[in-house]
PDB file of C-alpha atoms in Angstrom:
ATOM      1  CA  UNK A 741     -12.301 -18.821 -23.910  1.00 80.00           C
ATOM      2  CA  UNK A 742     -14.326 -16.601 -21.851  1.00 79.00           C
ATOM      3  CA  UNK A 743     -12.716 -12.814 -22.185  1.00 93.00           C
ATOM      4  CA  UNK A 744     -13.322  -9.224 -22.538  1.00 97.00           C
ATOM      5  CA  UNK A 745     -11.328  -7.884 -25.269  1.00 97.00           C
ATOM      6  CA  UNK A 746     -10.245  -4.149 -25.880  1.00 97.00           C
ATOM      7  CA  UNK A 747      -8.700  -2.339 -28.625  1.00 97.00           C
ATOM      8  CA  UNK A 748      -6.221  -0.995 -29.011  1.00 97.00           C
ATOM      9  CA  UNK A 749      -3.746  -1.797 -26.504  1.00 96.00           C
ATOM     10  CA  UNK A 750      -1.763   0.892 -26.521  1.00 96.00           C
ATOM     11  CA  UNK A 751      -2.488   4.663 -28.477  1.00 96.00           C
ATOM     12  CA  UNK A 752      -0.539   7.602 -28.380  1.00 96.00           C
ATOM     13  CA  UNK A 753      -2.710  10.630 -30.442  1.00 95.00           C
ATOM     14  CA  UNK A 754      -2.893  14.365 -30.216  1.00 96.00           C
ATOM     15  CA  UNK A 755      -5.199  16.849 -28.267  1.00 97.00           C
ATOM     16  CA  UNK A 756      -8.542  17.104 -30.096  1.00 96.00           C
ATOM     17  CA  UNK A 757      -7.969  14.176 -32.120  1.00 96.00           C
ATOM     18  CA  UNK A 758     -11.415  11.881 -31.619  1.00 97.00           C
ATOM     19  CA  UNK A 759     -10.866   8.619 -30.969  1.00 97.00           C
ATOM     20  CA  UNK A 760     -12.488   5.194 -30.029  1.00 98.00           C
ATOM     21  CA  UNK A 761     -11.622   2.709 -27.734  1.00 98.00           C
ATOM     22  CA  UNK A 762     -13.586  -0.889 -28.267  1.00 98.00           C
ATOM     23  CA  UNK A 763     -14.869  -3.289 -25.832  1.00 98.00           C
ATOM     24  CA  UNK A 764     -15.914  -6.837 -26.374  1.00 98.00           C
ATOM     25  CA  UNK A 765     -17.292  -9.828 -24.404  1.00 97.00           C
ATOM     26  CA  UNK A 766     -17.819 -13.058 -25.372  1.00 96.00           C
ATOM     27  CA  UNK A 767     -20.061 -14.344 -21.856  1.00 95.00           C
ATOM     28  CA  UNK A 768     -23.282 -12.828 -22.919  1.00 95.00           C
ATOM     29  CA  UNK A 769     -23.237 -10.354 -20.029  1.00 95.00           C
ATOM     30  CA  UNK A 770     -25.926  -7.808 -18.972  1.00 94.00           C
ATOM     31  CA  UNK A 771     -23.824  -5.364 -17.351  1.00 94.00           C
ATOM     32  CA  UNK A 772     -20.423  -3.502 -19.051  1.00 96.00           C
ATOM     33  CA  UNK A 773     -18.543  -0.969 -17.669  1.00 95.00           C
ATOM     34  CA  UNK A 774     -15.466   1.098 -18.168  1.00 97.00           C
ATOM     35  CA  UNK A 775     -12.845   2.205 -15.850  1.00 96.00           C
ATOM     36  CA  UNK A 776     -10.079   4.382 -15.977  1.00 96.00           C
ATOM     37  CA  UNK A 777      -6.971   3.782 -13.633  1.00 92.00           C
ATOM     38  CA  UNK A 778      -4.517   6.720 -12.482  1.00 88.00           C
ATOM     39  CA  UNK A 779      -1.761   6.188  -9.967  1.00 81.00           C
ATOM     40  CA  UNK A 780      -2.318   7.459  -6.344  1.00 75.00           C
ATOM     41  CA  UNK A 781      -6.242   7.195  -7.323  1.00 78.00           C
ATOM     42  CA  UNK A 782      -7.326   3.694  -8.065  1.00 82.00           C
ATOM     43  CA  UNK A 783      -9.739   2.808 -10.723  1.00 91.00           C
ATOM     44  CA  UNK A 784     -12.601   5.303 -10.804  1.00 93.00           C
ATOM     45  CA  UNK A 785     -15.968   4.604 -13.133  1.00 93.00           C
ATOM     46  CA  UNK A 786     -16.407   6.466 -15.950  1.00 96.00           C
ATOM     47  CA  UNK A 787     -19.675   5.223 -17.812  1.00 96.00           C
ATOM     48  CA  UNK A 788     -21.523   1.745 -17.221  1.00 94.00           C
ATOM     49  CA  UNK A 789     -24.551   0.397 -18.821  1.00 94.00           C
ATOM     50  CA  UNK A 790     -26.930  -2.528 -17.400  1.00 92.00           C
ATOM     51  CA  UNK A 791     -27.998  -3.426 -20.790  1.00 92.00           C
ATOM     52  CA  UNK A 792     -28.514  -2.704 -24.724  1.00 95.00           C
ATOM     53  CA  UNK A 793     -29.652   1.186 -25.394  1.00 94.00           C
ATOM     54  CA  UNK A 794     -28.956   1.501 -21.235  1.00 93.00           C
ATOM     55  CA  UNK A 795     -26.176   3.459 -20.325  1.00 95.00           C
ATOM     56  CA  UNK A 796     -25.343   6.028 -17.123  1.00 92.00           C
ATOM     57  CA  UNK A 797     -22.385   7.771 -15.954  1.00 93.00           C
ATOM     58  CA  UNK A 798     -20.235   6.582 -13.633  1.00 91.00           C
ATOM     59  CA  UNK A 799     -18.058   8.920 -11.291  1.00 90.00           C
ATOM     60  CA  UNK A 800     -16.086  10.941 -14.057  1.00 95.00           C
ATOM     61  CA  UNK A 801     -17.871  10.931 -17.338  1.00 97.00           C
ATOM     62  CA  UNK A 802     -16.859  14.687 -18.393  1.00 97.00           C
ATOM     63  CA  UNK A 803     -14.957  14.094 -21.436  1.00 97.00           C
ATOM     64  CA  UNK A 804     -16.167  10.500 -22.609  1.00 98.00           C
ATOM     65  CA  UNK A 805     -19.113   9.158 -24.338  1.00 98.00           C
ATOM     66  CA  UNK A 806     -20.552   5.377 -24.703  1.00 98.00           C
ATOM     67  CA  UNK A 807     -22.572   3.359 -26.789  1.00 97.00           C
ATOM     68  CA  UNK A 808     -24.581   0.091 -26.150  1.00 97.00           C
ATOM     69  CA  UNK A 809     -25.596  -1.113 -29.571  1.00 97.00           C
ATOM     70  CA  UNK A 810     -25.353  -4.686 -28.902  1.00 97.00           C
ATOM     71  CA  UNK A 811     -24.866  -6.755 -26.083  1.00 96.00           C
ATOM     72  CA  UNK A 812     -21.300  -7.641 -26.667  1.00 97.00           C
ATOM     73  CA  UNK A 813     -19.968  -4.266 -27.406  1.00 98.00           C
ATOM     74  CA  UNK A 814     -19.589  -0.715 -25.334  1.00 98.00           C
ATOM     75  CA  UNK A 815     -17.346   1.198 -27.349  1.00 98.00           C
ATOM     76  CA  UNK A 816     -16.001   4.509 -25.167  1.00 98.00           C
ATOM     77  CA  UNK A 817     -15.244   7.723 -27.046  1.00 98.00           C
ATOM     78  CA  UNK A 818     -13.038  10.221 -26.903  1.00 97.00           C
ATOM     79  CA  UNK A 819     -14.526  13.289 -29.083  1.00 96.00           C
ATOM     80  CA  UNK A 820     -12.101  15.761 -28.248  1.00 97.00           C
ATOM     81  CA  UNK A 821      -9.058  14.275 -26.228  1.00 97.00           C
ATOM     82  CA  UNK A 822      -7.002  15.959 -23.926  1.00 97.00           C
ATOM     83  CA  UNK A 823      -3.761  15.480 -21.905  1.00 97.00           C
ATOM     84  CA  UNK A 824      -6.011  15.000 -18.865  1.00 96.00           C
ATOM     85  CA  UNK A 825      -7.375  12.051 -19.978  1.00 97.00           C
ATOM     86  CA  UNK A 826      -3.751  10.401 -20.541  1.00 97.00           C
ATOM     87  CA  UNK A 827      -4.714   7.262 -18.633  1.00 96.00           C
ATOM     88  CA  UNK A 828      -4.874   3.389 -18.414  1.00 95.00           C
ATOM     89  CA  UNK A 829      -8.329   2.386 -19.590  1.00 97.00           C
ATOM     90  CA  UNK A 830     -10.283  -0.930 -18.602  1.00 97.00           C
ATOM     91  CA  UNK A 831     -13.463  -2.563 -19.794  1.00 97.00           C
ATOM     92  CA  UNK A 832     -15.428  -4.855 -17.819  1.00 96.00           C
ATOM     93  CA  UNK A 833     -18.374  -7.357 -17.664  1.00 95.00           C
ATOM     94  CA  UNK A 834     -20.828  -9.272 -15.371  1.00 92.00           C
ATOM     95  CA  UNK A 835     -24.007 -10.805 -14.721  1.00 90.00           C
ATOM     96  CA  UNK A 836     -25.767  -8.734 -12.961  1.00 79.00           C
ATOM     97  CA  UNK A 837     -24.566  -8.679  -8.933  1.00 74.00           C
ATOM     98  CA  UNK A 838     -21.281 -10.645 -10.218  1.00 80.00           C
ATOM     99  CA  UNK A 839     -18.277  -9.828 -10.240  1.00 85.00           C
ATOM    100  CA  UNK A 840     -17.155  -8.108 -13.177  1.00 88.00           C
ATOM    101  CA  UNK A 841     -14.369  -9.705 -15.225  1.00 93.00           C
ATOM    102  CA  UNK A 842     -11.787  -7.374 -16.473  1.00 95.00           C
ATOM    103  CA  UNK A 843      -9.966  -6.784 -20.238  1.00 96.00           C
ATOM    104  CA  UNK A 844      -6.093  -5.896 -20.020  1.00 94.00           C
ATOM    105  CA  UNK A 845      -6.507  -2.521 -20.424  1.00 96.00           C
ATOM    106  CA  UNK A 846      -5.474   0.326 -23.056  1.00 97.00           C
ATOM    107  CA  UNK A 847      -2.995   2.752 -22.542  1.00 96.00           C
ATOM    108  CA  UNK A 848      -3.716   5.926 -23.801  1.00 97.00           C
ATOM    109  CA  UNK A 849      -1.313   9.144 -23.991  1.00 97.00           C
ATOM    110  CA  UNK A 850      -2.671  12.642 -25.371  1.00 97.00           C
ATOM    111  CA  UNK A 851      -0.122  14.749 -26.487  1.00 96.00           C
TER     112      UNK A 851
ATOM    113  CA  UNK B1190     -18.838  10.956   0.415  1.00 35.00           C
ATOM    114  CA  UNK B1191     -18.166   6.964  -0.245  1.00 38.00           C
ATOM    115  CA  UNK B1192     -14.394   5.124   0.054  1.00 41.00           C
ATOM    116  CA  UNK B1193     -12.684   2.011   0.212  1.00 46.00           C
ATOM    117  CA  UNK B1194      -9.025   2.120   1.507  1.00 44.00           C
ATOM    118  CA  UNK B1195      -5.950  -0.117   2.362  1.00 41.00           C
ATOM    119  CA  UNK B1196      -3.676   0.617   5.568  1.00 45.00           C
ATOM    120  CA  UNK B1197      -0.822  -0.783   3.863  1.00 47.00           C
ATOM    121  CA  UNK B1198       0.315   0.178   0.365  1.00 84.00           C
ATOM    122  CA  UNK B1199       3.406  -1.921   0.356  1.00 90.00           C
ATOM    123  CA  UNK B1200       3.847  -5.029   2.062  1.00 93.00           C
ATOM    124  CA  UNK B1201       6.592  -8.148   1.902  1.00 95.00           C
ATOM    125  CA  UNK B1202       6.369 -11.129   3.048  1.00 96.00           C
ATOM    126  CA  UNK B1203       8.680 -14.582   2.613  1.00 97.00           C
ATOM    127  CA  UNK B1204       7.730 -17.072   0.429  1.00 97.00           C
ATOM    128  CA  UNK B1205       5.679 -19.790   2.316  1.00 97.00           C
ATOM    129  CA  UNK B1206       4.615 -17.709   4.722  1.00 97.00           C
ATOM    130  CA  UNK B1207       1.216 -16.257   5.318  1.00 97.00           C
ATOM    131  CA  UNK B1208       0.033 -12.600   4.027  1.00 97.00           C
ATOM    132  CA  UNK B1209      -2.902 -10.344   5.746  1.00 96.00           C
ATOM    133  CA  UNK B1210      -3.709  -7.190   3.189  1.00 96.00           C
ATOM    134  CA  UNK B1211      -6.615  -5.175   5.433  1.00 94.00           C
ATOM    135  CA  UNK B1212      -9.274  -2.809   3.704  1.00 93.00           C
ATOM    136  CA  UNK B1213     -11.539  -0.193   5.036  1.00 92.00           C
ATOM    137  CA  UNK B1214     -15.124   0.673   3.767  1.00 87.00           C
ATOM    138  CA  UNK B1215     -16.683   3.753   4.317  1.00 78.00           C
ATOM    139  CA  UNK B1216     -20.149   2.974   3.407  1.00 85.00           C
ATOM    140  CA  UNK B1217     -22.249   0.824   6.146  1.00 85.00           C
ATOM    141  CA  UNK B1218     -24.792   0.272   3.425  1.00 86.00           C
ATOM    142  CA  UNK B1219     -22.677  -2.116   1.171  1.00 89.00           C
ATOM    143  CA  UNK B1220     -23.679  -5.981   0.903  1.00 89.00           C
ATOM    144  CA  UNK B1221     -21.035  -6.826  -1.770  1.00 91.00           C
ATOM    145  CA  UNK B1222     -17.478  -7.130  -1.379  1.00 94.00           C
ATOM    146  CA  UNK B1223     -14.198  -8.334  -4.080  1.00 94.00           C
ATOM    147  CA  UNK B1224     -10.795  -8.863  -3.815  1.00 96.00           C
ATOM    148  CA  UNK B1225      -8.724  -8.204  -7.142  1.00 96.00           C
ATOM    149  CA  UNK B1226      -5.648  -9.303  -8.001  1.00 96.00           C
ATOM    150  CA  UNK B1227      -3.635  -7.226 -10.899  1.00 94.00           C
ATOM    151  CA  UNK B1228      -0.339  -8.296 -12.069  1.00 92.00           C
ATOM    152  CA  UNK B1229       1.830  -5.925 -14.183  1.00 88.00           C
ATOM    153  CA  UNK B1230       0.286  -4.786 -17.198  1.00 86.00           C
ATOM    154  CA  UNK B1231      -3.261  -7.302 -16.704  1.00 90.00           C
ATOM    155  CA  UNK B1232      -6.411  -6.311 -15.864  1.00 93.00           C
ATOM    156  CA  UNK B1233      -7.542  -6.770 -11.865  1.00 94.00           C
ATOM    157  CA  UNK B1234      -8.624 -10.244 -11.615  1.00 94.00           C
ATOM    158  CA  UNK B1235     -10.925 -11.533  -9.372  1.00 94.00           C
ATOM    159  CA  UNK B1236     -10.308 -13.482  -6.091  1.00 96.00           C
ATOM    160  CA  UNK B1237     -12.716 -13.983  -4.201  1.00 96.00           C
ATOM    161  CA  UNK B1238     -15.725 -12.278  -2.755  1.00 95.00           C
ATOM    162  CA  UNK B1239     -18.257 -11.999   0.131  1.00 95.00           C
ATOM    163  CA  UNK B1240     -21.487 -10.780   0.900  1.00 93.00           C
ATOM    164  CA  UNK B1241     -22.984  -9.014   3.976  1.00 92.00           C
ATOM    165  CA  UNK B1242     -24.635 -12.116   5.676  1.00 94.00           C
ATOM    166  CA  UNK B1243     -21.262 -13.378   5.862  1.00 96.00           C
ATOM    167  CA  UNK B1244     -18.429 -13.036   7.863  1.00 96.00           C
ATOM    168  CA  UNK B1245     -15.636 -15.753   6.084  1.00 97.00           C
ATOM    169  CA  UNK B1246     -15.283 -17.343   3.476  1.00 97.00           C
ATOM    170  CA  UNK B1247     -12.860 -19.387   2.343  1.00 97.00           C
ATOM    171  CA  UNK B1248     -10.620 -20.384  -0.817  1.00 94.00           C
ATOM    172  CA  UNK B1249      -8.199 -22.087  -2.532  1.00 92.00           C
ATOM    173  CA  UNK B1250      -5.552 -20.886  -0.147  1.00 96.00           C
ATOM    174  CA  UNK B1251      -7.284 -17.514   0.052  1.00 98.00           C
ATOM    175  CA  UNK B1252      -9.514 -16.163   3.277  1.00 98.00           C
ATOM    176  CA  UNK B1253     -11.786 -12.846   2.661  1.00 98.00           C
ATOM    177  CA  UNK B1254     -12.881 -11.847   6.304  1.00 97.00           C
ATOM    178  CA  UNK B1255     -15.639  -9.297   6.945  1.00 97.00           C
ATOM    179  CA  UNK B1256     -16.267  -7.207  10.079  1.00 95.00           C
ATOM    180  CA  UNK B1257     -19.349  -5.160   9.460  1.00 92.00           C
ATOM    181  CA  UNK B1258     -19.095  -3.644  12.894  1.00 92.00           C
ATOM    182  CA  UNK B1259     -15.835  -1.902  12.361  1.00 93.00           C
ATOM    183  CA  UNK B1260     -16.418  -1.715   8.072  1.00 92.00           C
ATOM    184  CA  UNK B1261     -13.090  -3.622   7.720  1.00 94.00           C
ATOM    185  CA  UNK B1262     -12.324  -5.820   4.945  1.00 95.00           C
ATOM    186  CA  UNK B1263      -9.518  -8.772   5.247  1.00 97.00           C
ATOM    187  CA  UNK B1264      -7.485 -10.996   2.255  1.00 97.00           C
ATOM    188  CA  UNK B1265      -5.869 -13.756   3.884  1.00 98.00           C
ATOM    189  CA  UNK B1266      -3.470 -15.663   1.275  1.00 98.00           C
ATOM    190  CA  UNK B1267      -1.722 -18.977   2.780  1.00 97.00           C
ATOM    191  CA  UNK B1268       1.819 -19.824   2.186  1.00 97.00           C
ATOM    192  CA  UNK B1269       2.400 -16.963  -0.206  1.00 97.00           C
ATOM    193  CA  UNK B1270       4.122 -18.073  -3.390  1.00 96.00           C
ATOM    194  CA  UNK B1271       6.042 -15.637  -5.767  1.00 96.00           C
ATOM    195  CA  UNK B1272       3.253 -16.057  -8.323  1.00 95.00           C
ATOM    196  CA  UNK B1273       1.418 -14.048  -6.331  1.00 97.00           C
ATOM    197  CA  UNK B1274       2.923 -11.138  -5.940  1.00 96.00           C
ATOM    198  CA  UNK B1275       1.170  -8.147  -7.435  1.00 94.00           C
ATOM    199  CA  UNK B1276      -1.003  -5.438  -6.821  1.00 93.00           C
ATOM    200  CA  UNK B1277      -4.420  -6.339  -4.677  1.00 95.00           C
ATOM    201  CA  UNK B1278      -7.289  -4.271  -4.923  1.00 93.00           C
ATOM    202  CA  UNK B1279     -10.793  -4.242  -2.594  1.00 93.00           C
ATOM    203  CA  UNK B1280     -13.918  -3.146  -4.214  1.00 92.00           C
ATOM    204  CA  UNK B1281     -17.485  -2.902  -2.400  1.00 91.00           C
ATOM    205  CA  UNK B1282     -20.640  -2.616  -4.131  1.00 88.00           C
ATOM    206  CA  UNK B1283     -23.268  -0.297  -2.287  1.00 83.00           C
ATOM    207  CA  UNK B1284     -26.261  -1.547  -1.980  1.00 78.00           C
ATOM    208  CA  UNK B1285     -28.139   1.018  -4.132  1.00 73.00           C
ATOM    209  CA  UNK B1286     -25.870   1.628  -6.835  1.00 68.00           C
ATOM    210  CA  UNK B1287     -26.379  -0.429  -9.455  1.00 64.00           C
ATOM    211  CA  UNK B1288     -23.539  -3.378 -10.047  1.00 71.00           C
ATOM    212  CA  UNK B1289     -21.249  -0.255  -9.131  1.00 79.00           C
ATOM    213  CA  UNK B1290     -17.544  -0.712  -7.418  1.00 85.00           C
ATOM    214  CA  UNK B1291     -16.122   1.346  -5.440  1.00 88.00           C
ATOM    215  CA  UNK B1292     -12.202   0.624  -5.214  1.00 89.00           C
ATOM    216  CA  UNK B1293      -9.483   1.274  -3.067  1.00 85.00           C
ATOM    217  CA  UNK B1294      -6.076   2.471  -3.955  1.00 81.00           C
ATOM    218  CA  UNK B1295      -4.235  -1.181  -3.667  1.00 88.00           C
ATOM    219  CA  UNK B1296      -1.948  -3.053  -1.643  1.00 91.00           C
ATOM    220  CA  UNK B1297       1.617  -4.032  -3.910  1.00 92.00           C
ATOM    221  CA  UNK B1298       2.128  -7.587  -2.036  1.00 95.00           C
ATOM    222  CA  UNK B1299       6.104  -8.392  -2.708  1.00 95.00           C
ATOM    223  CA  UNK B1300       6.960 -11.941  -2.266  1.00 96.00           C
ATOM    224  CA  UNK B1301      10.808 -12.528  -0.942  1.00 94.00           C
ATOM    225  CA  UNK B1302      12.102 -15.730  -2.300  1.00 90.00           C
TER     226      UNK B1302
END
């Protein structure tokens, strides 16, 4: 079955506490991307990357880092977590100019 | 600066009828446009989409309708079952951005049985 996969699903952690949350696709997709999604505001980019060892920000990267070791995977990081960045998290995929299939997202709270 | 919004954020409809959710786009230079769907703790998923050459285009009981002159953005479902009910989301990629989306805010569709 075709999916994008994230882990973990739910994480509640501490300020300053690093942490990582993974991403995985299965469709042998170019283009990965993650998203964060805060009421009011819609889902805003935070880092994408067309493909292996290419990576960019998005609209509000302060805060995260990303990896693109392998095509499947685009871990995002959390060095130093904060309360601001208590969110709902999503991953997606594509071809390139397709739309972008979605995981089901990781709730994060920083305490 | 760039955004995609809805005029509604709430709307209810009866089952079996039809339901309109409207968008508006900011940027003139976009060519790419998605409807999401997101149900309660999912990810969006897609609906349907439409490019800038187009104006319509059609569905399984879904209708995306594009009016580049105004920037305005259209989901048509027909005869709205409760399965669809959930939040819908319109997301345009401009042109020189990279696979970017922009997204609105969403429309929560409520079906009435």
């Amino acid at each position: 079955e075709a999916q994008v996969t994230q882990n973990p699903r739910y994480l509640i952690t501490v300020t300053g506490k690093k942490l990582t949350v993974t991403c995985s696709q299965n469709m042998n997709h170019e283009y990965m991307s993650w998203y964060r999604q805060d009421p009011g505001l819609g889902l805003r980019q935070i880092y994408y990357s067309m493909n292996v060892e290419v990576t960019d920000k998005g609209d509000v990267p302060e805060g995260y880092k990303v990896s693109r070791k392998e095509k499947r995977n685009f871990p995002l990081i959390l060095e130093s977590p904060s309360p601001n960045q208590t969110s709902l998290y999503f991953c997606a995929s594509s071809f390139t100019d397709q739309p972008q299939h979605f995981g089901d997202g990781t709730r994060l709270s920083i305490l | 600066g760039e955004s995609v919004g809805l005029h509604l954020p709430t709307l209810s409809v009866q089952e079996g009828d039809n339901s309109i959710i409207n968008c508006a786009y900011s940027n003139s230079a976009s060519d790419y446009f998605i409807w999401y769907k997101q149900e309660s703790g999912k990810g969006p998923q897609f609906i349907i989409d439409i490019r800038s050459n187009m104006d319509k285009r059609q569905g399984q009981r879904v209708t995306v309708l594009l009016n580049k002159t105004v920037k305005h953005l259209s989901l048509q479902i027909a005869a709205t079952q409760p399965g669809d009910s959930a939040v819908y989301f319109c997301a345009e990629n401009p042109k020189d951005s990279s696979y970017k989306l922009i997204f609105g805010s969403g429309t929560r569709l409520l079906v009435r049985p």
